Short mmCIF file of C-alpha atoms and ligand atoms in Angstrom, two decimals:
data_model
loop_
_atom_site.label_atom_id
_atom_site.label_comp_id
_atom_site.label_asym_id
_atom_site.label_seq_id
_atom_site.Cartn_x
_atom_site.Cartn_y
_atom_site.Cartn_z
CA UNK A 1 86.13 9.29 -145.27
CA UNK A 2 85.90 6.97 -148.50
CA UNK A 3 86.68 3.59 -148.80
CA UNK A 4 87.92 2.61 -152.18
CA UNK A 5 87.99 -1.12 -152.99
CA UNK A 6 89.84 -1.12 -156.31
CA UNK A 7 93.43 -0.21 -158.14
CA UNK A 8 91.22 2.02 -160.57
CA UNK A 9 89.71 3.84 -158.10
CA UNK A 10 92.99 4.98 -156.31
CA UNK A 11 94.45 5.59 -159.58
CA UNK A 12 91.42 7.96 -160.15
CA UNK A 13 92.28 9.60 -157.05
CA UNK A 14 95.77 10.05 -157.45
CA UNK A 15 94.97 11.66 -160.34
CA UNK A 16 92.30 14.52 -159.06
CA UNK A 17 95.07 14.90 -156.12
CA UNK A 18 98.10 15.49 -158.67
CA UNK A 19 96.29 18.43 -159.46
CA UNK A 20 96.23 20.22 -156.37
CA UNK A 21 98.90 21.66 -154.39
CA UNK A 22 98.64 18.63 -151.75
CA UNK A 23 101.01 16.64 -149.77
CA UNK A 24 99.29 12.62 -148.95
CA UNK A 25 100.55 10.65 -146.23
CA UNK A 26 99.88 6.60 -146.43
CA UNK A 27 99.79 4.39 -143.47
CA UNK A 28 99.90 0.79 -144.60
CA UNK A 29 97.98 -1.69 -142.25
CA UNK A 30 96.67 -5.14 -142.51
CA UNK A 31 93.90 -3.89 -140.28
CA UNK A 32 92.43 -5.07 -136.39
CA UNK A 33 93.70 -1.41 -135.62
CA UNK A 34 95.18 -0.46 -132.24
CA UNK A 35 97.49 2.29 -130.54
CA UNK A 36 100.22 1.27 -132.51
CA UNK A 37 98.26 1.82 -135.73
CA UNK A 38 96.85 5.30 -134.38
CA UNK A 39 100.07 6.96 -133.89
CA UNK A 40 101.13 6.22 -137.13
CA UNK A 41 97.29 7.90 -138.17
CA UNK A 42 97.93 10.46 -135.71
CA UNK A 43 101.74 11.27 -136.78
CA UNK A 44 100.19 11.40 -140.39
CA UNK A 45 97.12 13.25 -139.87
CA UNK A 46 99.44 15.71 -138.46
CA UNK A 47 101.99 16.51 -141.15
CA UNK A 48 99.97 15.53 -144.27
CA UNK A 49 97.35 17.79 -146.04
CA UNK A 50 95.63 14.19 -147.01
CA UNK A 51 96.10 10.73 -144.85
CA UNK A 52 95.15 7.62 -146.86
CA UNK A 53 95.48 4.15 -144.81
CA UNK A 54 95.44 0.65 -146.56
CA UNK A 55 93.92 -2.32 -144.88
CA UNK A 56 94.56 -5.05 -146.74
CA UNK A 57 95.81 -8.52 -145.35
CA UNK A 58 98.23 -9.60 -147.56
CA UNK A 59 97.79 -13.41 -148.65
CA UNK A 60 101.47 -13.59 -149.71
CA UNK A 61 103.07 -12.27 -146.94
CA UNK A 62 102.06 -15.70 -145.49
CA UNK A 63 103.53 -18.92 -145.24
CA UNK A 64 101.41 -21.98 -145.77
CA UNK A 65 100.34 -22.91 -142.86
CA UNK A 66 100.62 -19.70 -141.14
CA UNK A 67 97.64 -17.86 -139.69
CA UNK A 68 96.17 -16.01 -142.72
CA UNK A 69 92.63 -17.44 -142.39
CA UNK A 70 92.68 -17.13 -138.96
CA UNK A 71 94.16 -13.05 -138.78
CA UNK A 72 91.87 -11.20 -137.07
CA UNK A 73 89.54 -8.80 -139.06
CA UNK A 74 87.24 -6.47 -138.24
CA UNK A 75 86.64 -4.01 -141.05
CA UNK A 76 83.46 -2.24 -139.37
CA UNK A 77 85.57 -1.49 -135.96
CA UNK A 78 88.84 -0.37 -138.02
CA UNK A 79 86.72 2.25 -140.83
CA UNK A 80 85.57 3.53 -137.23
CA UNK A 81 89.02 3.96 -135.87
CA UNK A 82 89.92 5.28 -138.91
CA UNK A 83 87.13 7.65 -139.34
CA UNK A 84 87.81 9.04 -135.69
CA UNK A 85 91.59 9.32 -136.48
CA UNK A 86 91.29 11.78 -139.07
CA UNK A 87 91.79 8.93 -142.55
CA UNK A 88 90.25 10.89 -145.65
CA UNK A 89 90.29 7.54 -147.69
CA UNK A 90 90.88 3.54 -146.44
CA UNK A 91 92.12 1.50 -149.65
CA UNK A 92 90.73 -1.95 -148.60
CA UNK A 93 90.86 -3.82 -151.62
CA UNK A 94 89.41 -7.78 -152.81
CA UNK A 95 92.70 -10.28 -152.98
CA UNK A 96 91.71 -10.67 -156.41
CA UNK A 97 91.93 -6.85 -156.94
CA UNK A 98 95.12 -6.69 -156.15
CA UNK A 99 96.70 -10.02 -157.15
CA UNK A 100 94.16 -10.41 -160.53
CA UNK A 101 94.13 -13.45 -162.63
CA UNK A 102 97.95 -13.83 -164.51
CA UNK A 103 99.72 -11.69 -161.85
CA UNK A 104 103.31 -12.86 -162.33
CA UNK A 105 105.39 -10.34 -160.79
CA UNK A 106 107.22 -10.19 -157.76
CA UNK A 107 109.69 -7.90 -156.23
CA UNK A 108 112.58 -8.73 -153.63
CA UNK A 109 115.06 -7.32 -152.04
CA UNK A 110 117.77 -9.95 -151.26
CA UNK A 111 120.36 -10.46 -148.19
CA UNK A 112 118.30 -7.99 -145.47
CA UNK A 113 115.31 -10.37 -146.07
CA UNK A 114 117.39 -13.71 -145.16
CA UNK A 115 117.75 -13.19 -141.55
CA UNK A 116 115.66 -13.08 -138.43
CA UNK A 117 112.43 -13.34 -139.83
CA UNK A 118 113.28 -14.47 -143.23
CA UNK A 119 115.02 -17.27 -142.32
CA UNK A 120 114.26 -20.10 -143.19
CA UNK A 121 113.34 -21.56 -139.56
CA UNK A 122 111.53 -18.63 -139.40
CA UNK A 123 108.88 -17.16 -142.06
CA UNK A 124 111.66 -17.29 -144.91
CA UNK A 125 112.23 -15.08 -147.30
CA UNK A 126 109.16 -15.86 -148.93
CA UNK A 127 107.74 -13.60 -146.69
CA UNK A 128 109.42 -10.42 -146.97
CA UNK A 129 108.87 -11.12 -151.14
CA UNK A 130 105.41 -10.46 -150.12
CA UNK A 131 105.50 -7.91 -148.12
CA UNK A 132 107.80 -5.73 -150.66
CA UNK A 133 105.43 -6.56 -153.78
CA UNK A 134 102.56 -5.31 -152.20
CA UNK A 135 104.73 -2.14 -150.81
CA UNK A 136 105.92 -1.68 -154.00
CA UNK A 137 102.12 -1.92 -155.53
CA UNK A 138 100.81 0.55 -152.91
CA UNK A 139 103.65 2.93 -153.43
CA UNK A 140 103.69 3.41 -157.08
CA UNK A 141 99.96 2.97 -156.78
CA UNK A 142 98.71 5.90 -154.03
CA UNK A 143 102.60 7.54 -154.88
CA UNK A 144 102.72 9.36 -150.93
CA UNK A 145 104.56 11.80 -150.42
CA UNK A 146 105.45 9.81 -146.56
CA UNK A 147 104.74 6.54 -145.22
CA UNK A 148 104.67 5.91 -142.04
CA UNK A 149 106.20 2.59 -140.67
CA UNK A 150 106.38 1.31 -136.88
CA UNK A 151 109.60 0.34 -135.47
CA UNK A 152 107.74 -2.44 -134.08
CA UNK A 153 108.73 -4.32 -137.25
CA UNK A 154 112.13 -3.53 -137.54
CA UNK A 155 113.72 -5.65 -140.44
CA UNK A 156 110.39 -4.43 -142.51
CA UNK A 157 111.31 -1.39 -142.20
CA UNK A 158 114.75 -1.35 -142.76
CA UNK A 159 113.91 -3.87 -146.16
CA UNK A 160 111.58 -0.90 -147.06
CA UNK A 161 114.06 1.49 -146.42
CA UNK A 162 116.26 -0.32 -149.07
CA UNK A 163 113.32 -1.11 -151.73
CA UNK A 164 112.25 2.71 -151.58
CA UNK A 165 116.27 3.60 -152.18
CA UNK A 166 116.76 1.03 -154.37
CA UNK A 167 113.67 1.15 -156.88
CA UNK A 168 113.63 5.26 -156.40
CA UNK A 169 110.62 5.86 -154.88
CA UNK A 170 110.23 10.03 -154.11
CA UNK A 171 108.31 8.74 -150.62
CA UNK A 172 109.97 9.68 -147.77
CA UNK A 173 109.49 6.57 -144.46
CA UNK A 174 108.92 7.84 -141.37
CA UNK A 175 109.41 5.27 -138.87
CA UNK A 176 107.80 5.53 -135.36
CA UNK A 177 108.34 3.82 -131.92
CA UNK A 178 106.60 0.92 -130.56
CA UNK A 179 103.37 1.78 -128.85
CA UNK A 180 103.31 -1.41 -126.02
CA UNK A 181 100.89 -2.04 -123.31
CA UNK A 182 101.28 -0.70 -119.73
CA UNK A 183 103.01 -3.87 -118.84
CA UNK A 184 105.61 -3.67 -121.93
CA UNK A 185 103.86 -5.88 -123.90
CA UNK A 186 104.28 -4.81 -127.70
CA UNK A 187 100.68 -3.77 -128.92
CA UNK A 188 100.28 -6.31 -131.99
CA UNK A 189 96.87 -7.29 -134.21
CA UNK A 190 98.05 -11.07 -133.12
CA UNK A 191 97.79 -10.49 -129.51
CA UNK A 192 94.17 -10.87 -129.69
CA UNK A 193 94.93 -14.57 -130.02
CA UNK A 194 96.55 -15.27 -126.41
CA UNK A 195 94.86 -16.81 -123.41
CA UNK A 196 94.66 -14.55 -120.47
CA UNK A 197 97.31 -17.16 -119.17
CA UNK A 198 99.88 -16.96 -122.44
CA UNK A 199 99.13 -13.39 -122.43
CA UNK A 200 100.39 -12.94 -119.19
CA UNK A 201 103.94 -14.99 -119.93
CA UNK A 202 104.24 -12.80 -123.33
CA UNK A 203 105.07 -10.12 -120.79
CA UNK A 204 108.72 -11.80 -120.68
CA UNK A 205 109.53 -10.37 -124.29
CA UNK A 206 109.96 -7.01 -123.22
CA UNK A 207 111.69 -7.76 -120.18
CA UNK A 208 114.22 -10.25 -121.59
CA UNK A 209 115.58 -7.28 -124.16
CA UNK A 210 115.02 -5.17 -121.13
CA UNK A 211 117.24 -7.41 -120.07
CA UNK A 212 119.59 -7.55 -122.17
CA UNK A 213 120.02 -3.96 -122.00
CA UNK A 214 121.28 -3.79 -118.50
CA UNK A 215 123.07 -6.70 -118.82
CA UNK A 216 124.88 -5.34 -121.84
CA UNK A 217 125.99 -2.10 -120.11
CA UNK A 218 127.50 -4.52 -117.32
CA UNK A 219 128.89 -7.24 -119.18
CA UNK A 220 128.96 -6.82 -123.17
CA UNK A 221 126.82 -7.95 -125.93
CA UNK A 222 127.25 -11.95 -125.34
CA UNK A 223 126.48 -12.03 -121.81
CA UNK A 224 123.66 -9.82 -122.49
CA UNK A 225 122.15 -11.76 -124.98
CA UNK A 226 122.53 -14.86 -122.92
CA UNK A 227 120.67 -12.67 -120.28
CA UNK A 228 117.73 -11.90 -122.23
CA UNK A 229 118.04 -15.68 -123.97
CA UNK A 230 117.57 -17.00 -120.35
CA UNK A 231 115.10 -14.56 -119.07
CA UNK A 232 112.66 -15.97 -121.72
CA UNK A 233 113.38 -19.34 -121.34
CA UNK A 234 112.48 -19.00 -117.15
CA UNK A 235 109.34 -17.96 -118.77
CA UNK A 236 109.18 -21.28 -120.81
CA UNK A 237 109.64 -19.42 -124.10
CA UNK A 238 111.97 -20.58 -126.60
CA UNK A 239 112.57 -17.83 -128.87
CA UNK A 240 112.74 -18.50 -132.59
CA UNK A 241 115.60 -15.95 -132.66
CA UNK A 242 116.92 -13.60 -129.87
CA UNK A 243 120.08 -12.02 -131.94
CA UNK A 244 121.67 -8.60 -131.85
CA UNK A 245 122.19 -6.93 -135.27
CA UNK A 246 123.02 -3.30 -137.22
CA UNK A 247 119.70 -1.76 -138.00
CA UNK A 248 121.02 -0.38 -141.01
CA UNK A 249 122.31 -3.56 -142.63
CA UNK A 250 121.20 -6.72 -140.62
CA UNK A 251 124.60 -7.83 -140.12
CA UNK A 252 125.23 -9.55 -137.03
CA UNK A 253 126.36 -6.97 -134.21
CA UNK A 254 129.90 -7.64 -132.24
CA UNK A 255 128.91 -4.68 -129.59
CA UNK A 256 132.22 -2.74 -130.02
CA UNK A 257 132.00 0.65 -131.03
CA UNK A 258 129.40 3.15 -130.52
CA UNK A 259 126.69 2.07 -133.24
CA UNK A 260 123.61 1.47 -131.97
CA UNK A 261 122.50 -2.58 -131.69
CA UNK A 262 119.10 -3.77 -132.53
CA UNK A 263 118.21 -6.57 -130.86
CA UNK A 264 115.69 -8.27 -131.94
CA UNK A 265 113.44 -11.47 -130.60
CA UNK A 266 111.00 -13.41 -132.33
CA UNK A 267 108.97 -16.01 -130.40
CA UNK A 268 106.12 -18.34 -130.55
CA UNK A 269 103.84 -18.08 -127.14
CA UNK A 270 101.20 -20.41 -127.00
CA UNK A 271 100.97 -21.08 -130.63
CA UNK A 272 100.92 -17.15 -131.46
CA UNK A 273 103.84 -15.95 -132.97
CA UNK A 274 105.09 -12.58 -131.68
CA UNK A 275 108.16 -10.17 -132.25
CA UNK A 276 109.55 -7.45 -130.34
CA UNK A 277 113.33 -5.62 -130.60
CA UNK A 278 115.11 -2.82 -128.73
CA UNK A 279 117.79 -0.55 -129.87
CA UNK A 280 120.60 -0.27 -127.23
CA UNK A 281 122.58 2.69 -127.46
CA UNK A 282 126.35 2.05 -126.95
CA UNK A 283 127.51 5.02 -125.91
CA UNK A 284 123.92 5.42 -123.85
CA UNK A 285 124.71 2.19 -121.82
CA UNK A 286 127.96 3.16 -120.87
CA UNK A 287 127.05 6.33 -119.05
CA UNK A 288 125.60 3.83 -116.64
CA UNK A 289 123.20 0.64 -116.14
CA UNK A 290 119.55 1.29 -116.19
CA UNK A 291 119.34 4.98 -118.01
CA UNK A 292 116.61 5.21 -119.95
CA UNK A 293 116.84 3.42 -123.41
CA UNK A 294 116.82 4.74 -126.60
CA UNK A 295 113.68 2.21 -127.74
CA UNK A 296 110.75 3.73 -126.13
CA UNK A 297 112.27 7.62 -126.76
CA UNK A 298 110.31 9.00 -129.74
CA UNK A 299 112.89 8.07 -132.75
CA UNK A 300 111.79 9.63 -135.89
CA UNK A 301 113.94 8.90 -138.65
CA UNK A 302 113.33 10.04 -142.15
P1 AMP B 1 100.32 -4.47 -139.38
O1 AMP B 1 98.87 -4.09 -139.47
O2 AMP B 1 100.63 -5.36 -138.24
O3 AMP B 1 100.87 -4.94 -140.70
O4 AMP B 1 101.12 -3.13 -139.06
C1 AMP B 1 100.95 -1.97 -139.84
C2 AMP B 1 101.97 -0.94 -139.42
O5 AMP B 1 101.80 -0.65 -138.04
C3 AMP B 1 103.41 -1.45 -139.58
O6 AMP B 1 104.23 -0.38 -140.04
C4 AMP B 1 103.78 -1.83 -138.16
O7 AMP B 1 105.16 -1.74 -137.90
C5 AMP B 1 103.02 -0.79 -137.36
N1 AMP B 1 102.82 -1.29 -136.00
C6 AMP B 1 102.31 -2.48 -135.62
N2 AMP B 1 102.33 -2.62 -134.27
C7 AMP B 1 102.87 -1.47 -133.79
C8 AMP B 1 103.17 -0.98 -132.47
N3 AMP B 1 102.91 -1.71 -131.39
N4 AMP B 1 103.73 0.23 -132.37
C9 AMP B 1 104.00 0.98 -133.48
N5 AMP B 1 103.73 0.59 -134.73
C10 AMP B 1 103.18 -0.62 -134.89
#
C-alpha cells in the first residue's frame, strides 16, 4: 500500500494507471475507520482491479465552531485498517495541499443541499459546498471508475448523486447500507466522543425511526413521525430534525403512494452531533406491521 500526500502525486498515478487495462475504485473517508468504512473497502476491494481510499478531514465541510479540531484522527490505526482491507494507495493529503494559497473555487449544488442538514439551524449549506468541492477535486483528480458512498449519509449521497449527473462525471456511486452496532446504534467516527452514559441514550435514534416504521404501517406518515419524534424525546433528545422526505429529490414526503420515504433524524446527544435515517417501504409496510425493513437489507444502487 502507498500513501500519497500530494495532488501531483495522484495525478502521476492516474497517469501510469490510464495506461493499463484497469478499473480503480475510490472510497472517500475523513478517516478514524470502522465497519462502516470497511464494507465500503471490502465492497471495493471486491469489484475493482485497484481500491484507492482518501482520508482527508475536510476543513470546509465545517462550520465555525463545529468540531474540526476536535475530529478524531488516528492516521497510524486507519493505514493499518486500510492495509488489512486490501487499499493499494491512501491519498491523505496536507490542508494546504489541497486548498493551496489563492484557492478561490467552489462548487455547489443548490436546493438538495438546503434541507435537513443544510439548513440553516442545522450545518447550512455551507456545508454541503464543502463537501461537493472536495468531491468534485477527488473525482476529477483520482477519475474512479466507482465510488463507494454509505447510506449512512443519505442527503450526501443523494447531493453526489446530482453533482456526478450534473458536472458529468463517468464514475459510477455505489451506495451501501448502514453498518450499526449490535444495539442499532449507527457506527459513526463521532461516536468515539460519547460518555458510556450518552452512548447508551444514542441507542434511541435507531429505535425512534424504528419507530416510526411500525407506527407508519399502522397509522400513516404523521402519526409515525410523531411516534419516532416522541420516542426520542422520552429519551431526552431533541432532534435537530426528524422529517420524512423523497430520497431522490429531498422534497418533503406526504406518505401516499408507493415511493419509498426516507426518514431522516439528526440529533445532538450530549454535545455530539449524530445522524441516522431509514427508508420505509410503502408498499413493504402495508403487507403488515413489523416485516423486516428495507434499511438494513443490502441496497445497492448504482
Ligand atoms: P466519513 O469518514 O464519516 O466522512 O464517511 C466516509 C464514508 O463512509 C461516507 O460515504 C459515509 O457515508 C460512509 N459511512 C460512514 N458511516 C457509515 C456506516 N455506519 N455505515 C456505512 N457507511 C458509513
Amino acid at each position: 500500500m502507498k500513501v500519497l500526500r500530494t495532488p501531483a502525486e495522484v495525478h502521476a498515478l492516474r497517469e501510469e494507471l490510464r495506461r493499463q487495462p484497469v478499473t480503480v475504485g475510490l472510497v472517500p473517508t475523513m478517516g478514524y475507520l470502522h465497519e462502516g468504512h470497511n464494507s465500503l473497502l471490502r465492497a471495493a476491494r471486491e469489484e475493482n482491479d485497484v481500491v484507492v481510499m482518501s482520508l482527508f478531514v475536510n476543513p470546509t465541510q465545517f462550520r465555525a465552531g463545529e468540531d474540526l479540531s476536535a475530529y478524531p484522527r488516528d492516521e497510524e490505526r486507519d493505514l493499518a485498517i486500510a492495509r488489512s482491507s486490501g487499499v493499494d494507495y491512501i491519498y491523505a493529503p496536507e490542508p494546504d495541499a489541497v486548498y493551496p494559497s489563492g484557492f478561490a473555487s467552489r462548487v455547489e449544488v443548490e436546493g438538495l443541499t438546503e434541507v435537513l442538514c443544510g439548513a440553516e439551524q442545522s450545518r447550512g449549506a455551507g456545508h454541503f459546498a464543502g463537501v461537493t468541492t472536495i468531491v468534485a477535486k477527488l473525482l476529477n483528480a483520482i477519475d474512479p471508475d466507482v465510488a463507494y458512498l454509505g447510506q449512512k449519509d443519505a442527503q450526501q449521497a443523494t447531493v453526489i448523486r446530482r453533482l456526478v449527473e450534473d458536472l458529468e462525471f463517468r464514475t459510477k456511486i455505489v451506495i451501501l447500507p448502514t453498518v450499526r452496532e449490535r444495539d442499532g446504534l449507527a457506527m459513526s467516527s463521532r461516536n468515539a466522543y460519547l460518555s458510556p452514559e450518552a452512548r447508551e441514550r444514542a441507542t434511541a435514534i435507531w429505535a425512534s425511526l424504528l419507530e416510526t416504521e411500525k407506527a407508519f404501517a399502522e397509522a400513516g406518515l404523521e402519526p409515525a413521525l410523531e411516534a419516532g419524534r416522541r420516542h426520542l424525546e422520552e429519551a431526552g433528545i431533541t432532534p435537530e430534525y426528524f422529517e420524512a422526505r423523497y430520497p431522490g429529490t429531498l422534497d418533503p414526503a406526504d406518505g401516499i403512494g408507493s415511493d419509498p420515504i426516507l426518514v431522516a433524524v439528526s440529533a445532538t446527544v450530549d454535545g455530539t452531533r449524530l445522524i441516522d435515517n431509514i427508508l420505509i417501504e410503502p408498499s413493504r409496510s402495508l403487507n403488515g406491521a413489523g416485516a423486516p425493513q428495507a434499511a438494513t437489507t443490502p441496497r445497492r444502487t448504482r
